[in-house]
CSV table of C-alpha atoms in Angstrom, one decimal:
chain,number,residue,atom,x,y,z
S,1329,MET,CA,-25.1,30.4,-9.3
S,1330,SER,CA,-26.9,32.3,-6.6
S,1331,ARG,CA,-25.3,33.3,-3.3
S,1332,THR,CA,-27.3,30.7,-1.4
S,1333,ALA,CA,-26.6,27.8,-3.8
S,1334,ARG,CA,-24.2,25.2,-2.5
S,1335,PRO,CA,-21.4,24.1,-4.9
S,1336,SER,CA,-22.5,20.4,-4.6
S,1337,ALA,CA,-26.1,21.4,-5.7
S,1338,VAL,CA,-25.0,23.0,-8.9
S,1339,ARG,CA,-26.1,21.1,-12.0
S,1340,SER,CA,-24.3,21.1,-15.3
S,1341,PRO,CA,-24.1,18.7,-18.3
S,1342,ARG,CA,-20.6,17.8,-17.2
S,1343,ALA,CA,-21.6,17.2,-13.5
S,1344,ALA,CA,-23.3,13.9,-14.5
S,1345,GLY,CA,-19.8,12.4,-14.9
S,1346,VAL,CA,-18.6,13.5,-11.4
S,1347,ARG,CA,-18.1,10.6,-9.2
S,1348,ARG,CA,-20.4,10.1,-6.2
S,1349,LEU,CA,-17.4,9.9,-4.0
S,1350,LEU,CA,-16.2,13.4,-4.9
S,1351,SER,CA,-19.6,14.9,-4.4
S,1352,GLN,CA,-19.8,13.3,-1.0
S,1353,HIS,CA,-16.5,14.9,-0.1
S,1354,VAL,CA,-17.8,18.3,-1.1
S,1355,ARG,CA,-21.0,17.8,0.9
S,1356,SER,CA,-19.2,16.7,4.0
S,1357,GLY,CA,-16.8,19.7,3.6
S,1358,GLU,CA,-19.8,22.0,3.3
S,1359,ALA,CA,-21.5,20.4,6.3
S,1360,SER,CA,-18.3,20.7,8.5
S,1361,GLY,CA,-17.5,24.2,7.3
S,1362,GLN,CA,-14.1,23.0,5.9
S,1363,LEU,CA,-14.8,23.3,2.2
S,1364,ALA,CA,-11.5,24.9,1.3
S,1365,PRO,CA,-9.3,22.2,2.7
S,1366,VAL,CA,-11.6,19.5,1.2
S,1367,LEU,CA,-11.4,21.1,-2.2
S,1368,THR,CA,-7.6,21.4,-1.9
S,1369,ARG,CA,-7.3,17.7,-1.1
S,1370,LEU,CA,-9.6,16.8,-3.9
S,1371,VAL,CA,-7.6,18.9,-6.4
S,1372,GLU,CA,-4.4,17.2,-5.2
S,1373,HIS,CA,-6.0,13.8,-5.7
S,1374,LEU,CA,-7.4,14.6,-9.1
S,1375,GLU,CA,-3.9,15.9,-10.2
S,1376,ARG,CA,-2.3,12.7,-9.1
S,1377,ILE,CA,-4.9,10.7,-11.1
S,1378,ARG,CA,-4.3,12.9,-14.1
S,1379,SER,CA,-0.6,12.5,-13.8
S,1380,LEU,CA,-1.0,8.7,-13.7
S,1381,ARG,CA,-3.3,8.7,-16.7
S,1382,GLU,CA,-0.8,10.8,-18.7
S,1383,SER,CA,2.1,8.5,-17.8
S,1384,VAL,CA,0.1,5.5,-18.9
S,1385,LEU,CA,-0.9,7.2,-22.1
S,1386,SER,CA,2.6,8.2,-22.9
S,1387,ALA,CA,3.8,4.6,-22.2
S,1388,SER,CA,1.1,3.3,-24.6
S,1389,ILE,CA,1.9,5.6,-27.5
S,1390,TYR,CA,4.9,3.6,-28.9
S,1391,PRO,CA,3.1,0.2,-28.9
S,1392,LEU,CA,0.1,1.9,-30.6
S,1393,ILE,CA,2.4,3.3,-33.3
S,1394,LEU,CA,3.9,-0.1,-33.9
S,1395,LEU,CA,0.5,-1.7,-34.1
S,1396,ALA,CA,-0.6,1.0,-36.6
S,1397,VAL,CA,2.5,0.5,-38.8
S,1398,ALA,CA,1.9,-3.3,-38.7
S,1399,VAL,CA,-1.7,-2.9,-39.8
S,1400,VAL,CA,-0.8,-0.5,-42.6
S,1401,SER,CA,1.9,-2.9,-43.7
S,1402,LEU,CA,-0.5,-5.8,-43.7
S,1403,PHE,CA,-3.0,-3.8,-45.8
S,1404,ALA,CA,-0.3,-2.7,-48.2
S,1405,MET,CA,0.9,-6.3,-48.6
S,1406,LEU,CA,-2.6,-7.6,-49.2
S,1407,GLY,CA,-3.5,-4.8,-51.6
S,1408,PHE,CA,-0.3,-4.5,-53.6
S,1409,VAL,CA,2.2,-7.3,-53.1
S,1410,VAL,CA,-0.1,-10.3,-53.0
S,1411,PRO,CA,-1.8,-9.5,-56.3
S,1412,GLN,CA,1.7,-9.5,-58.0
S,1413,PHE,CA,2.5,-13.0,-56.6
S,1414,GLU,CA,-1.0,-14.1,-57.7
S,1415,LYS,CA,-0.1,-13.5,-61.3
S,1416,LEU,CA,3.1,-15.4,-60.9
S,1417,PHE,CA,1.5,-18.4,-59.2
S,1418,THR,CA,-1.3,-18.6,-61.8
S,1419,ASP,CA,1.3,-18.6,-64.6
S,1420,LEU,CA,3.0,-21.6,-63.0
S,1421,GLY,CA,-0.2,-23.7,-63.1
S,1422,GLU,CA,0.8,-25.7,-60.1
S,1423,ALA,CA,-1.5,-26.6,-57.2
S,1424,LEU,CA,-0.9,-24.1,-54.4
S,1425,PRO,CA,-0.7,-25.0,-50.7
S,1426,MET,CA,-3.8,-24.2,-48.6
S,1427,ALA,CA,-2.0,-21.4,-46.7
S,1428,THR,CA,-1.0,-19.7,-50.0
S,1429,ARG,CA,-4.6,-20.0,-51.3
S,1430,ILE,CA,-5.9,-18.4,-48.2
S,1431,VAL,CA,-3.5,-15.5,-48.5
S,1432,MET,CA,-4.4,-15.1,-52.2
S,1433,LYS,CA,-8.1,-15.1,-51.4
S,1434,ALA,CA,-7.6,-12.5,-48.6
S,1435,GLY,CA,-5.7,-10.3,-51.1
S,1436,GLN,CA,-8.6,-10.6,-53.6
S,1437,VAL,CA,-11.2,-9.8,-51.0
S,1438,PHE,CA,-9.1,-6.8,-49.8
S,1439,ARG,CA,-8.6,-5.6,-53.3
S,1440,ASP,CA,-12.4,-5.9,-54.2
S,1441,TRP,CA,-13.9,-4.8,-50.8
S,1442,GLY,CA,-11.1,-3.0,-49.0
S,1443,VAL,CA,-12.7,0.4,-48.8
S,1444,ALA,CA,-16.0,-1.1,-47.7
S,1445,ILE,CA,-14.3,-3.2,-45.1
S,1446,ALA,CA,-12.4,-0.2,-43.8
S,1447,VAL,CA,-15.5,2.0,-43.6
S,1448,GLY,CA,-17.4,-0.8,-41.9
S,1449,LEU,CA,-14.7,-1.4,-39.3
S,1450,GLY,CA,-14.4,2.3,-38.6
S,1451,LEU,CA,-18.2,2.6,-38.2
S,1452,ALA,CA,-18.3,-0.5,-36.0
S,1453,GLY,CA,-15.5,0.9,-33.9
S,1454,TRP,CA,-17.2,4.2,-33.5
S,1455,ILE,CA,-20.5,2.6,-32.4
S,1456,ALA,CA,-18.7,0.3,-30.0
S,1457,LEU,CA,-16.9,3.3,-28.4
S,1458,ARG,CA,-20.1,5.2,-28.0
S,1459,TRP,CA,-21.8,2.1,-26.4
S,1460,LEU,CA,-18.8,1.5,-24.1
S,1461,ARG,CA,-19.1,5.1,-22.8
S,1462,SER,CA,-22.7,4.5,-21.8
S,1463,PRO,CA,-23.4,3.3,-18.3
S,1464,ARG,CA,-24.6,-0.1,-19.5
S,1465,GLY,CA,-21.6,-0.5,-21.8
S,1466,THR,CA,-19.1,0.6,-19.1
S,1467,ALA,CA,-20.6,-1.9,-16.7
S,1468,TRP,CA,-20.3,-4.7,-19.3
S,1469,TRP,CA,-16.7,-3.8,-20.1
S,1470,GLN,CA,-15.7,-3.5,-16.5
S,1471,THR,CA,-17.3,-6.9,-15.7
S,1472,ARG,CA,-15.4,-8.5,-18.6
S,1473,ILE,CA,-12.1,-6.9,-18.0
S,1474,LEU,CA,-12.1,-7.8,-14.3
S,1475,GLY,CA,-12.8,-11.4,-15.4
S,1476,VAL,CA,-9.5,-11.6,-17.4
S,1477,PRO,CA,-7.3,-13.8,-15.3
S,1478,MET,CA,-4.1,-11.8,-14.7
S,1479,LEU,CA,-5.3,-8.3,-15.7
S,1480,GLY,CA,-8.5,-8.5,-13.5
S,1481,LEU,CA,-6.4,-9.4,-10.5
S,1482,LEU,CA,-4.0,-6.5,-11.2
S,1483,LEU,CA,-6.8,-4.0,-11.6
S,1484,ARG,CA,-8.5,-5.1,-8.4
S,1485,LYS,CA,-5.2,-4.8,-6.5
S,1486,TYR,CA,-4.7,-1.3,-8.0
S,1487,GLN,CA,-8.1,-0.2,-6.8
S,1488,LEU,CA,-7.4,-1.6,-3.3
S,1489,THR,CA,-4.2,0.5,-3.2
S,1490,LEU,CA,-6.3,3.6,-3.8
S,1491,PHE,CA,-8.8,2.8,-1.1
S,1492,PRO,CA,-6.8,3.9,2.0
S,1493,GLY,CA,-6.1,7.3,0.5
S,1494,ARG,CA,-9.8,7.8,-0.3
S,1495,TRP,CA,-10.7,6.6,3.2
S,1496,VAL,CA,-8.3,9.1,4.8
S,1497,ARG,CA,-9.5,12.0,2.7
S,1498,PHE,CA,-13.1,11.1,3.5
S,1499,TRP,CA,-12.6,11.0,7.2
S,1500,ALA,CA,-10.4,14.1,7.1
S,1501,THR,CA,-13.4,16.0,5.7
S,1502,VAL,CA,-15.8,14.6,8.3
S,1503,PHE,CA,-13.4,15.2,11.3
S,1504,PRO,CA,-11.2,18.1,10.3
S,1505,CYS,CA,-8.1,18.6,12.5
């Protein structure tokens, strides 16, 4: 960076992800000559956001572990236990209830195609994550998640609670005390 280049004018591959609001703060800090206090407030704000994300992530770990154990248990049941019962039921020669036949068929499909299904689901998940990280995918996801009855309302209220702090930080950079 040259001595005359402004920090907000610097371009890097990671700068594309910086929010417009943050760059506006930096520009207003440069224009008012109060860049250091503006950057200090931005760092404090970003640290609060990071702390919130970390607490949400740590709160989500236990349910994710339970979900993973449940999925592994389901696959183990379909792959190993159900085939054992299948032999038992075919030896009896009785007509099986519909629910039992569905479980038996799921076990057969998993036994025959389990690896292909796992690879396909993993690939589909990877493609979906890449698309959701694109601007178009992010806009689609945010539209859908805000449309969920209770969760959308909760997210909108959360964003509204963030607005006053952002507003104060913005005006503090425009009119420094």
